[in-house]
Amino acid sequence: MVGSCDRKTEESAAKSKKQNLADDTIQGLGPSCNYLKFIINTAPGDVYKNTSIPLPASVWHYDEDRQTYVNEVDVEEFLRGACLNISVIQVYMMCLFHEHTFAFDNSQIGFVCPEAMSSSRIKANPQAASMYLKVVFNAEIEKEKKGDPNITKWFLIPYHQENHWILYVLDLRRGCAYIFDSAIGSNRENSAWGILCLAYQVYKFNDGICPNRATMQGLKGFHVKVYHAY
């Protein structure tokens, strides 16, 4: 496994038996999650063993369209509260995009790929993560030069590290990032912040629109108080 909640390259080590899912599922999941549990439990054979989900390049800032994979183990771990896999987050973000396309277009919200910005990817190849963000931000610079009104005001950047998720909400043109982290104050190393700060400096010195372009001031982080969900 790449990481206990990262994209899996082999079968999960967690026990995954459909008949045990109902007993282990967290109580009070809500109707949508309970319906998902019902589908997984009653599906014949291996119909949901592996499901491919398209990831359009236009949404994720890729060079070409890609796809992610979700299997019944990922769904079971999510429903039990054991693990939230990157692929599940990607599917959720695509669902948000499809269900609320008009709202996202109106509010000018964009996504950054959680796989490209995961801790395991950054540690394996930090330059690749930096280049990915450079591509994302350079696209915004091109919009600014053309006077395109459809610039992205907010970037949603989910970041996974050591069985923990952090959400960065980046306001590129104000030079600030709002950090939603329920484990603030822990000794957990954060590999994403340095990459974000570096990419912001590149954006700024490539004539990106920001209030502190003429200074050396970097990206500012603001921690937002969040609570654990039980």
mmCIF file with all atom_site columns, C-alpha atoms in Angstrom, residues 67-194:
data_model
loop_
_atom_site.group_PDB
_atom_site.id
_atom_site.type_symbol
_atom_site.label_atom_id
_atom_site.label_alt_id
_atom_site.label_comp_id
_atom_site.label_asym_id
_atom_site.label_entity_id
_atom_site.label_seq_id
_atom_site.pdbx_PDB_ins_code
_atom_site.Cartn_x
_atom_site.Cartn_y
_atom_site.Cartn_z
_atom_site.occupancy
_atom_site.B_iso_or_equiv
_atom_site.pdbx_formal_charge
_atom_site.auth_seq_id
_atom_site.auth_comp_id
_atom_site.auth_asym_id
_atom_site.auth_atom_id
_atom_site.pdbx_PDB_model_num
ATOM 1   C CA . GLN A 1 67  ? -9.555  8.078  -14.085 1.00 0.00 ? 67  GLN A CA 1
ATOM 2   C CA . THR A 1 68  ? -9.537  6.921  -10.501 1.00 0.00 ? 68  THR A CA 1
ATOM 3   C CA . TYR A 1 69  ? -10.671 3.625  -9.014  1.00 0.00 ? 69  TYR A CA 1
ATOM 4   C CA . VAL A 1 70  ? -12.868 2.904  -6.030  1.00 0.00 ? 70  VAL A CA 1
ATOM 5   C CA . ASN A 1 71  ? -13.482 -0.602 -4.727  1.00 0.00 ? 71  ASN A CA 1
ATOM 6   C CA . GLU A 1 72  ? -15.727 -2.096 -2.075  1.00 0.00 ? 72  GLU A CA 1
ATOM 7   C CA . VAL A 1 73  ? -12.854 -2.072 0.426   1.00 0.00 ? 73  VAL A CA 1
ATOM 8   C CA . ASP A 1 74  ? -12.560 1.719  0.078   1.00 0.00 ? 74  ASP A CA 1
ATOM 9   C CA . VAL A 1 75  ? -16.305 2.111  0.655   1.00 0.00 ? 75  VAL A CA 1
ATOM 10  C CA . GLU A 1 76  ? -16.302 -0.257 3.623   1.00 0.00 ? 76  GLU A CA 1
ATOM 11  C CA . GLU A 1 77  ? -13.391 1.538  5.289   1.00 0.00 ? 77  GLU A CA 1
ATOM 12  C CA . PHE A 1 78  ? -15.143 4.860  4.766   1.00 0.00 ? 78  PHE A CA 1
ATOM 13  C CA . LEU A 1 79  ? -18.433 3.639  6.250   1.00 0.00 ? 79  LEU A CA 1
ATOM 14  C CA . ARG A 1 80  ? -16.668 2.110  9.257   1.00 0.00 ? 80  ARG A CA 1
ATOM 15  C CA . GLY A 1 81  ? -14.762 5.326  9.865   1.00 0.00 ? 81  GLY A CA 1
ATOM 16  C CA . ALA A 1 82  ? -11.495 3.423  9.453   1.00 0.00 ? 82  ALA A CA 1
ATOM 17  C CA . CYS A 1 83  ? -10.062 5.283  6.471   1.00 0.00 ? 83  CYS A CA 1
ATOM 18  C CA . LEU A 1 84  ? -10.902 7.921  3.884   1.00 0.00 ? 84  LEU A CA 1
ATOM 19  C CA . ASN A 1 85  ? -9.063  7.012  0.713   1.00 0.00 ? 85  ASN A CA 1
ATOM 20  C CA . ILE A 1 86  ? -7.865  9.647  -1.747  1.00 0.00 ? 86  ILE A CA 1
ATOM 21  C CA . SER A 1 87  ? -9.955  8.095  -4.509  1.00 0.00 ? 87  SER A CA 1
ATOM 22  C CA . VAL A 1 88  ? -13.094 8.475  -2.366  1.00 0.00 ? 88  VAL A CA 1
ATOM 23  C CA . ILE A 1 89  ? -12.299 12.181 -1.902  1.00 0.00 ? 89  ILE A CA 1
ATOM 24  C CA . GLN A 1 90  ? -11.831 12.530 -5.668  1.00 0.00 ? 90  GLN A CA 1
ATOM 25  C CA . VAL A 1 91  ? -15.215 10.922 -6.323  1.00 0.00 ? 91  VAL A CA 1
ATOM 26  C CA . TYR A 1 92  ? -16.846 13.172 -3.717  1.00 0.00 ? 92  TYR A CA 1
ATOM 27  C CA . MET A 1 93  ? -15.327 16.282 -5.319  1.00 0.00 ? 93  MET A CA 1
ATOM 28  C CA . MET A 1 94  ? -16.553 15.167 -8.755  1.00 0.00 ? 94  MET A CA 1
ATOM 29  C CA . CYS A 1 95  ? -20.007 14.628 -7.276  1.00 0.00 ? 95  CYS A CA 1
ATOM 30  C CA . LEU A 1 96  ? -19.970 18.162 -5.857  1.00 0.00 ? 96  LEU A CA 1
ATOM 31  C CA . PHE A 1 97  ? -18.916 19.490 -9.244  1.00 0.00 ? 97  PHE A CA 1
ATOM 32  C CA . HIS A 1 98  ? -21.666 17.673 -11.146 1.00 0.00 ? 98  HIS A CA 1
ATOM 33  C CA . GLU A 1 99  ? -24.409 18.387 -8.621  1.00 0.00 ? 99  GLU A CA 1
ATOM 34  C CA . HIS A 1 100 ? -23.528 22.063 -8.149  1.00 0.00 ? 100 HIS A CA 1
ATOM 35  C CA . THR A 1 101 ? -21.884 23.105 -11.421 1.00 0.00 ? 101 THR A CA 1
ATOM 36  C CA . PHE A 1 102 ? -23.774 26.397 -11.577 1.00 0.00 ? 102 PHE A CA 1
ATOM 37  C CA . ALA A 1 103 ? -22.874 27.265 -7.974  1.00 0.00 ? 103 ALA A CA 1
ATOM 38  C CA . PHE A 1 104 ? -19.192 26.484 -8.532  1.00 0.00 ? 104 PHE A CA 1
ATOM 39  C CA . ASP A 1 105 ? -19.113 28.531 -11.734 1.00 0.00 ? 105 ASP A CA 1
ATOM 40  C CA . ASN A 1 106 ? -20.885 31.408 -10.012 1.00 0.00 ? 106 ASN A CA 1
ATOM 41  C CA . SER A 1 107 ? -18.612 31.433 -6.989  1.00 0.00 ? 107 SER A CA 1
ATOM 42  C CA . GLN A 1 108 ? -15.530 30.676 -9.121  1.00 0.00 ? 108 GLN A CA 1
ATOM 43  C CA . ILE A 1 109 ? -14.301 27.767 -7.015  1.00 0.00 ? 109 ILE A CA 1
ATOM 44  C CA . GLY A 1 110 ? -11.668 25.401 -8.375  1.00 0.00 ? 110 GLY A CA 1
ATOM 45  C CA . PHE A 1 111 ? -10.220 22.066 -7.284  1.00 0.00 ? 111 PHE A CA 1
ATOM 46  C CA . VAL A 1 112 ? -6.633  20.957 -6.800  1.00 0.00 ? 112 VAL A CA 1
ATOM 47  C CA . CYS A 1 113 ? -6.015  17.219 -7.102  1.00 0.00 ? 113 CYS A CA 1
ATOM 48  C CA . PRO A 1 114 ? -5.577  15.585 -3.667  1.00 0.00 ? 114 PRO A CA 1
ATOM 49  C CA . GLU A 1 115 ? -3.507  12.805 -5.215  1.00 0.00 ? 115 GLU A CA 1
ATOM 50  C CA . ALA A 1 116 ? -0.994  15.233 -6.725  1.00 0.00 ? 116 ALA A CA 1
ATOM 51  C CA . MET A 1 117 ? -0.760  17.064 -3.389  1.00 0.00 ? 117 MET A CA 1
ATOM 52  C CA . SER A 1 118 ? -0.672  14.046 -1.067  1.00 0.00 ? 118 SER A CA 1
ATOM 53  C CA . SER A 1 119 ? 2.179   13.627 1.391   1.00 0.00 ? 119 SER A CA 1
ATOM 54  C CA . SER A 1 120 ? 3.418   10.445 -0.260  1.00 0.00 ? 120 SER A CA 1
ATOM 55  C CA . ARG A 1 121 ? 3.567   12.126 -3.695  1.00 0.00 ? 121 ARG A CA 1
ATOM 56  C CA . ILE A 1 122 ? 5.305   15.228 -2.348  1.00 0.00 ? 122 ILE A CA 1
ATOM 57  C CA . LYS A 1 123 ? 7.913   13.192 -0.481  1.00 0.00 ? 123 LYS A CA 1
ATOM 58  C CA . ALA A 1 124 ? 8.528   10.964 -3.498  1.00 0.00 ? 124 ALA A CA 1
ATOM 59  C CA . ASN A 1 125 ? 8.829   13.847 -5.961  1.00 0.00 ? 125 ASN A CA 1
ATOM 60  C CA . PRO A 1 126 ? 8.445   17.387 -4.559  1.00 0.00 ? 126 PRO A CA 1
ATOM 61  C CA . GLN A 1 127 ? 9.330   18.904 -7.933  1.00 0.00 ? 127 GLN A CA 1
ATOM 62  C CA . ALA A 1 128 ? 6.335   17.190 -9.553  1.00 0.00 ? 128 ALA A CA 1
ATOM 63  C CA . ALA A 1 129 ? 3.989   18.690 -6.956  1.00 0.00 ? 129 ALA A CA 1
ATOM 64  C CA . SER A 1 130 ? 5.539   22.134 -7.474  1.00 0.00 ? 130 SER A CA 1
ATOM 65  C CA . MET A 1 131 ? 5.194   21.842 -11.246 1.00 0.00 ? 131 MET A CA 1
ATOM 66  C CA . TYR A 1 132 ? 1.570   20.758 -10.913 1.00 0.00 ? 132 TYR A CA 1
ATOM 67  C CA . LEU A 1 133 ? 0.726   23.874 -8.877  1.00 0.00 ? 133 LEU A CA 1
ATOM 68  C CA . LYS A 1 134 ? 2.747   26.010 -11.290 1.00 0.00 ? 134 LYS A CA 1
ATOM 69  C CA . VAL A 1 135 ? 0.552   24.767 -14.140 1.00 0.00 ? 135 VAL A CA 1
ATOM 70  C CA . VAL A 1 136 ? -2.589  25.513 -12.107 1.00 0.00 ? 136 VAL A CA 1
ATOM 71  C CA . PHE A 1 137 ? -1.458  29.037 -11.202 1.00 0.00 ? 137 PHE A CA 1
ATOM 72  C CA . ASN A 1 138 ? -0.040  29.828 -14.663 1.00 0.00 ? 138 ASN A CA 1
ATOM 73  C CA . ALA A 1 139 ? -3.476  29.098 -16.112 1.00 0.00 ? 139 ALA A CA 1
ATOM 74  C CA . GLU A 1 140 ? -4.809  31.806 -13.803 1.00 0.00 ? 140 GLU A CA 1
ATOM 75  C CA . ILE A 1 141 ? -2.125  34.252 -14.982 1.00 0.00 ? 141 ILE A CA 1
ATOM 76  C CA . GLU A 1 142 ? -3.192  33.649 -18.585 1.00 0.00 ? 142 GLU A CA 1
ATOM 77  C CA . LYS A 1 143 ? -6.814  34.378 -17.631 1.00 0.00 ? 143 LYS A CA 1
ATOM 78  C CA . GLU A 1 144 ? -5.725  37.618 -15.963 1.00 0.00 ? 144 GLU A CA 1
ATOM 79  C CA . LYS A 1 145 ? -3.770  38.742 -19.036 1.00 0.00 ? 145 LYS A CA 1
ATOM 80  C CA . LYS A 1 146 ? -6.773  38.098 -21.288 1.00 0.00 ? 146 LYS A CA 1
ATOM 81  C CA . GLY A 1 147 ? -9.179  39.829 -18.931 1.00 0.00 ? 147 GLY A CA 1
ATOM 82  C CA . ASP A 1 148 ? -11.123 36.587 -18.576 1.00 0.00 ? 148 ASP A CA 1
ATOM 83  C CA . PRO A 1 149 ? -13.868 37.130 -15.960 1.00 0.00 ? 149 PRO A CA 1
ATOM 84  C CA . ASN A 1 150 ? -13.863 33.414 -15.074 1.00 0.00 ? 150 ASN A CA 1
ATOM 85  C CA . ILE A 1 151 ? -10.817 33.527 -12.859 1.00 0.00 ? 151 ILE A CA 1
ATOM 86  C CA . THR A 1 152 ? -10.731 31.151 -9.903  1.00 0.00 ? 152 THR A CA 1
ATOM 87  C CA . LYS A 1 153 ? -11.326 32.981 -6.634  1.00 0.00 ? 153 LYS A CA 1
ATOM 88  C CA . TRP A 1 154 ? -10.977 29.980 -4.332  1.00 0.00 ? 154 TRP A CA 1
ATOM 89  C CA . PHE A 1 155 ? -8.953  26.800 -4.686  1.00 0.00 ? 155 PHE A CA 1
ATOM 90  C CA . LEU A 1 156 ? -10.012 23.811 -2.570  1.00 0.00 ? 156 LEU A CA 1
ATOM 91  C CA . ILE A 1 157 ? -6.898  21.759 -1.744  1.00 0.00 ? 157 ILE A CA 1
ATOM 92  C CA . PRO A 1 158 ? -7.435  18.589 0.315   1.00 0.00 ? 158 PRO A CA 1
ATOM 93  C CA . TYR A 1 159 ? -4.158  17.308 1.714   1.00 0.00 ? 159 TYR A CA 1
ATOM 94  C CA . HIS A 1 160 ? -3.593  13.858 3.201   1.00 0.00 ? 160 HIS A CA 1
ATOM 95  C CA . GLN A 1 161 ? -0.745  12.954 5.544   1.00 0.00 ? 161 GLN A CA 1
ATOM 96  C CA . GLU A 1 162 ? -0.333  10.251 8.178   1.00 0.00 ? 162 GLU A CA 1
ATOM 97  C CA . ASN A 1 163 ? -3.983  9.106  8.303   1.00 0.00 ? 163 ASN A CA 1
ATOM 98  C CA . HIS A 1 164 ? -5.160  12.693 8.566   1.00 0.00 ? 164 HIS A CA 1
ATOM 99  C CA . TRP A 1 165 ? -6.845  15.138 6.184   1.00 0.00 ? 165 TRP A CA 1
ATOM 100 C CA . ILE A 1 166 ? -6.320  18.903 6.063   1.00 0.00 ? 166 ILE A CA 1
ATOM 101 C CA . LEU A 1 167 ? -8.250  21.272 3.803   1.00 0.00 ? 167 LEU A CA 1
ATOM 102 C CA . TYR A 1 168 ? -6.559  24.382 2.436   1.00 0.00 ? 168 TYR A CA 1
ATOM 103 C CA . VAL A 1 169 ? -8.851  27.016 0.948   1.00 0.00 ? 169 VAL A CA 1
ATOM 104 C CA . LEU A 1 170 ? -6.549  29.232 -1.083  1.00 0.00 ? 170 LEU A CA 1
ATOM 105 C CA . ASP A 1 171 ? -7.350  32.807 -2.079  1.00 0.00 ? 171 ASP A CA 1
ATOM 106 C CA . LEU A 1 172 ? -4.583  33.224 -4.619  1.00 0.00 ? 172 LEU A CA 1
ATOM 107 C CA . ARG A 1 173 ? -5.002  36.924 -5.332  1.00 0.00 ? 173 ARG A CA 1
ATOM 108 C CA . ARG A 1 174 ? -5.135  37.966 -1.694  1.00 0.00 ? 174 ARG A CA 1
ATOM 109 C CA . GLY A 1 175 ? -2.154  35.789 -0.893  1.00 0.00 ? 175 GLY A CA 1
ATOM 110 C CA . CYS A 1 176 ? -3.797  33.874 1.929   1.00 0.00 ? 176 CYS A CA 1
ATOM 111 C CA . ALA A 1 177 ? -4.810  30.314 2.717   1.00 0.00 ? 177 ALA A CA 1
ATOM 112 C CA . TYR A 1 178 ? -7.445  29.268 5.235   1.00 0.00 ? 178 TYR A CA 1
ATOM 113 C CA . ILE A 1 179 ? -6.389  26.049 6.951   1.00 0.00 ? 179 ILE A CA 1
ATOM 114 C CA . PHE A 1 180 ? -9.017  23.620 8.241   1.00 0.00 ? 180 PHE A CA 1
ATOM 115 C CA . ASP A 1 181 ? -7.133  21.181 10.470  1.00 0.00 ? 181 ASP A CA 1
ATOM 116 C CA . SER A 1 182 ? -8.732  19.364 13.408  1.00 0.00 ? 182 SER A CA 1
ATOM 117 C CA . ALA A 1 183 ? -5.275  18.300 14.682  1.00 0.00 ? 183 ALA A CA 1
ATOM 118 C CA . ILE A 1 184 ? -3.698  21.732 14.854  1.00 0.00 ? 184 ILE A CA 1
ATOM 119 C CA . GLY A 1 185 ? -0.842  21.883 17.343  1.00 0.00 ? 185 GLY A CA 1
ATOM 120 C CA . SER A 1 186 ? 0.294   18.307 16.730  1.00 0.00 ? 186 SER A CA 1
ATOM 121 C CA . ASN A 1 187 ? 3.877   17.426 15.818  1.00 0.00 ? 187 ASN A CA 1
ATOM 122 C CA . ARG A 1 188 ? 2.790   16.171 12.412  1.00 0.00 ? 188 ARG A CA 1
ATOM 123 C CA . GLU A 1 189 ? 5.129   17.292 9.656   1.00 0.00 ? 189 GLU A CA 1
ATOM 124 C CA . ASN A 1 190 ? 3.319   19.249 6.956   1.00 0.00 ? 190 ASN A CA 1
ATOM 125 C CA . SER A 1 191 ? 4.862   18.730 3.538   1.00 0.00 ? 191 SER A CA 1
ATOM 126 C CA . ALA A 1 192 ? 2.227   20.684 1.608   1.00 0.00 ? 192 ALA A CA 1
ATOM 127 C CA . TRP A 1 193 ? 2.668   24.120 3.131   1.00 0.00 ? 193 TRP A CA 1
ATOM 128 C CA . GLY A 1 194 ? 6.192   24.639 1.785   1.00 0.00 ? 194 GLY A CA 1
#
